[in-house]
Amino acid sequence: DTGVSQDPRHKITKRGQNVTFRCDPISEHNRLYWYRQTLGQGPEFLTYFQNEAQLEKSRLLSDRFSAERPKGSFSTLEIQRTEQGDSAMYLCASSSSGHSGNTIYFGEGSWLTVV
Amino acid sequence: AQSVSQHNHHVILSEAASLELGCNYSYGGTVNLFWYVQYPGQHLQLLLKYFSGDPLVKGIKGFEAEFIKSKFSFNLRKPSVQWSDTAEYFCAARGNEKLTFGTGTRLTIIP
């Protein structure tokens, strides 16, 4: 399968713990996005990378959140000192650049439950 | 700021009924428009997209959407729905590098 893959698919953690999600984009895609989706809502943009550069961060991305894409391939999203309000699905997506109309493809998401 | 509105939160239809889901966007420049579908327990999948040209775009599974620039709308249509169309449908707009999604419409098809 050559789609966007995310790991883990589900994570249950205690409040205050740190969690990290990994995303492997489609191999030829140089853009990588992180979104968050809560029940009954559409996905909300968090941040995106072009290659290894983080080009935009949403105000939703508090200082407890950090995303990296060190070699321009896979990316990690870490949440420190988790809170119950962080419970959501974290979606990763990727696309190629060069043409503004390129489609963004989504992974299956990583469900986070903070108890 | 870019925004997308979906006015129908939950739509319930019988099989073979016609479907139209509303989507309006707000963006000042050139915009690309998308409809994504999320079947229960599955990830977001692209239904169709509009970049330029013919404002009536056809997607997978018999869906189509019409871009009406004067109304800032991109409504999704299907002439005859099936039970398997039960899912959540998201309209999205891309004016710069990121997608902005609407809140989604839950579609329930009754056999």
XYZ file of N, CA, C and O in Angstrom, chain A residues 17-92:
304
model
N 0.614 12.818 30.515
C 1.648 12.056 29.818
C 1.918 12.676 28.446
O 1.109 13.434 27.910
N 3.062 12.320 27.885
C 3.410 12.762 26.529
C 3.063 11.663 25.531
O 3.175 10.470 25.841
N 2.648 12.059 24.363
C 2.384 11.084 23.299
C 3.021 11.576 22.004
O 3.190 12.776 21.796
N 3.370 10.617 21.162
C 3.957 10.955 19.860
C 3.290 10.123 18.781
O 3.116 8.912 18.930
N 2.928 10.788 17.704
C 2.355 10.128 16.535
C 3.326 10.253 15.373
O 4.009 11.257 15.213
N 3.314 9.205 14.552
C 4.187 9.217 13.390
C 3.355 9.172 12.117
O 2.307 8.515 12.064
N 3.844 9.839 11.095
C 3.185 9.835 9.788
C 4.210 9.568 8.703
O 5.254 10.232 8.650
N 3.908 8.634 7.837
C 4.711 8.387 6.640
C 3.883 8.798 5.430
O 2.869 8.149 5.132
N 4.299 9.840 4.735
C 3.493 10.314 3.602
C 3.692 9.426 2.376
O 4.533 8.516 2.376
N 2.949 9.712 1.346
C 3.163 9.076 0.054
C 4.570 9.456 -0.407
O 4.966 10.627 -0.298
N 5.315 8.500 -0.911
C 6.765 8.663 -1.035
C 7.198 9.857 -1.883
O 8.164 10.526 -1.573
N 6.505 10.173 -2.951
C 6.963 11.270 -3.802
C 6.407 12.627 -3.390
O 6.673 13.639 -4.036
N 5.651 12.676 -2.301
C 5.045 13.927 -1.860
C 6.000 14.703 -0.966
O 6.529 14.171 0.013
N 6.190 15.989 -1.267
C 7.079 16.789 -0.437
C 6.329 17.655 0.572
O 6.929 18.257 1.450
N 5.007 17.698 0.484
C 4.225 18.443 1.472
C 3.527 17.482 2.417
O 2.958 16.478 1.982
N 3.546 17.847 3.672
C 2.946 17.002 4.704
C 2.163 17.896 5.649
O 2.647 18.947 6.066
N 0.953 17.466 5.972
C 0.035 18.263 6.777
C -0.409 17.462 8.004
O -0.574 16.246 7.942
N -0.671 18.180 9.074
C -1.326 17.599 10.252
C -2.641 18.344 10.488
O -2.692 19.584 10.462
N -3.686 17.566 10.720
C -5.003 18.089 11.049
C -5.494 17.403 12.314
O -5.053 16.311 12.660
N -6.461 18.027 12.963
C -7.118 17.423 14.114
C -8.624 17.412 13.854
O -9.178 18.399 13.347
N -9.271 16.297 14.211
C -10.711 16.184 14.006
C -11.363 15.673 15.276
O -10.962 14.640 15.822
N -12.352 16.404 15.739
C -13.140 15.952 16.879
C -14.522 15.538 16.384
O -14.923 15.889 15.277
N -15.233 14.802 17.220
C -16.536 14.261 16.807
C -17.480 15.383 16.401
O -17.616 16.384 17.105
N -18.099 15.215 15.268
C -19.076 16.181 14.799
C -18.490 17.411 14.140
O -19.221 18.339 13.802
N -17.176 17.424 13.963
C -16.517 18.577 13.354
C -15.719 18.152 12.138
O -15.334 16.988 12.004
N -15.440 19.098 11.275
C -14.533 18.829 10.181
C -13.095 18.909 10.649
O -12.812 19.462 11.713
N -12.185 18.358 9.882
C -10.764 18.454 10.243
C -10.309 19.907 10.342
O -10.695 20.739 9.528
N -9.474 20.172 11.351
C -8.929 21.518 11.543
C -7.427 21.482 11.310
O -6.728 20.629 11.849
N -6.952 22.432 10.536
C -5.538 22.499 10.185
C -4.686 22.789 11.410
O -5.010 23.658 12.223
N -3.580 22.049 11.537
C -2.626 22.302 12.615
C -1.326 22.894 12.088
O -0.869 23.935 12.547
N -0.711 22.191 11.118
C 0.563 22.652 10.615
C 0.875 21.950 9.301
O 0.260 20.931 8.977
N 1.833 22.513 8.542
C 2.278 21.786 7.371
C 3.758 22.040 7.083
O 4.325 23.047 7.500
N 4.340 21.092 6.399
C 5.745 21.107 6.030
C 5.884 21.043 4.517
O 5.108 20.371 3.849
N 6.888 21.726 4.030
C 7.353 21.465 2.671
C 8.781 20.973 2.828
O 9.648 21.705 3.318
N 8.984 19.739 2.435
C 10.242 19.043 2.747
C 10.430 19.082 4.271
O 9.509 18.710 4.993
N 11.566 19.553 4.753
C 11.769 19.536 6.205
C 11.364 20.851 6.865
O 11.373 20.961 8.099
N 10.977 21.843 6.080
C 10.644 23.154 6.633
C 9.180 23.225 7.053
O 8.279 22.930 6.264
N 8.974 23.645 8.292
C 7.616 23.844 8.784
C 7.179 25.251 8.379
O 7.679 26.245 8.902
N 6.251 25.348 7.445
C 5.934 26.627 6.832
C 4.766 27.363 7.486
O 4.644 28.574 7.329
N 3.905 26.647 8.146
C 2.764 27.321 8.764
C 2.286 26.528 9.963
O 2.272 25.299 9.940
N 1.922 27.241 11.004
C 1.360 26.628 12.205
C 0.086 27.349 12.585
O 0.039 28.585 12.608
N -0.938 26.598 12.912
C -2.196 27.180 13.344
C -2.091 27.669 14.787
O -1.275 27.166 15.575
N -2.978 28.591 15.125
C -3.049 29.028 16.523
C -3.524 27.902 17.429
O -3.371 27.943 18.640
N -4.123 26.861 16.816
C -4.564 25.700 17.603
C -3.369 24.947 18.169
O -3.501 24.196 19.135
N -2.218 25.125 17.552
C -1.025 24.379 17.944
C -0.360 25.104 19.113
O 0.488 25.984 18.916
N -0.787 24.713 20.340
C -0.220 25.371 21.516
C 1.225 24.940 21.704
O 1.733 24.064 20.993
N 1.868 25.554 22.707
C 3.285 25.232 22.921
C 3.489 23.813 23.440
O 4.619 23.339 23.541
N 2.406 23.114 23.760
C 2.558 21.695 24.158
C 2.684 20.781 22.937
O 2.997 19.604 23.074
N 2.387 21.319 21.787
C 2.429 20.538 20.552
C 3.705 20.885 19.788
O 4.054 22.057 19.640
N 4.349 19.856 19.277
C 5.491 20.112 18.402
C 5.497 19.084 17.284
O 5.230 17.903 17.504
N 5.777 19.547 16.101
C 5.834 18.668 14.940
C 7.193 18.825 14.288
O 7.755 19.916 14.249
N 7.682 17.704 13.773
C 8.977 17.715 13.101
C 8.910 16.866 11.846
O 8.114 15.924 11.755
N 9.791 17.187 10.947
C 9.969 16.374 9.742
C 11.441 16.467 9.387
O 11.829 17.132 8.432
N 12.263 15.803 10.166
C 13.699 16.056 10.132
C 14.391 15.812 8.796
O 15.334 16.505 8.462
N 13.984 14.843 8.052
C 14.667 14.550 6.792
C 13.749 14.760 5.593
O 14.041 14.301 4.498
N 12.666 15.440 5.832
C 11.738 15.692 4.744
C 10.956 14.476 4.306
O 10.356 14.491 3.229
N 10.975 13.429 5.122
C 10.192 12.236 4.752
C 9.083 12.055 5.777
O 8.072 12.741 5.704
N 9.294 11.187 6.797
C 8.251 10.997 7.791
C 8.197 12.195 8.733
O 9.118 13.020 8.798
N 7.086 12.289 9.458
C 6.903 13.379 10.415
C 6.414 12.811 11.741
O 5.792 11.741 11.777
N 6.705 13.527 12.805
C 6.177 13.182 14.115
C 5.437 14.375 14.698
O 5.815 15.532 14.463
N 4.387 14.087 15.416
C 3.629 15.093 16.150
C 3.637 14.666 17.608
O 3.158 13.589 17.945
N 4.236 15.505 18.454
C 4.304 15.186 19.872
C 3.399 16.128 20.651
O 3.378 17.334 20.394
N 2.686 15.561 21.584
C 1.870 16.356 22.497
C 2.409 16.116 23.906
O 2.452 14.983 24.385
N 2.838 17.186 24.540
C 3.375 17.085 25.893
C 2.284 17.423 26.912
O 1.380 18.219 26.637
N 2.385 16.797 28.060
C 1.462 17.081 29.182
C 0.016 17.077 28.676
O -0.706 18.068 28.764
N -0.390 15.944 28.157
C -1.706 15.852 27.525
C -2.825 16.268 28.470
O -2.766 16.054 29.692
N -3.860 16.839 27.882
C -5.068 17.256 28.588
C -6.262 16.541 27.965
O -6.191 16.096 26.818
N -7.355 16.467 28.695
C -8.533 15.766 28.169
C -9.022 16.419 26.883
O -9.539 15.746 25.988
N -8.843 17.704 26.768
C -9.258 18.402 25.556
C -8.444 18.049 24.325
O -8.810 18.415 23.206
N -7.345 17.329 24.529
C -6.539 16.896 23.380
C -7.125 15.646 22.728
O -6.662 15.234 21.656
N -8.091 15.032 23.358
C -8.716 13.827 22.801
C -9.337 14.164 21.450
O -10.197 15.050 21.350
N -8.889 13.475 20.422
C -9.313 13.767 19.052
C -8.663 12.755 18.131
O -7.871 11.920 18.551
N -9.029 12.859 16.851
C -8.303 12.102 15.839
C -7.291 13.047 15.205
O -7.647 14.170 14.814
N -6.066 12.602 15.103
C -5.011 13.395 14.487
C -4.744 12.802 13.105
O -4.360 11.642 12.963
N -4.987 13.638 12.112
C -4.890 13.214 10.723
C -3.630 13.761 10.087
O -3.280 14.922 10.268
N -2.987 12.911 9.328
C -1.856 13.333 8.532
C -2.250 13.254 7.062
O -3.054 12.382 6.672
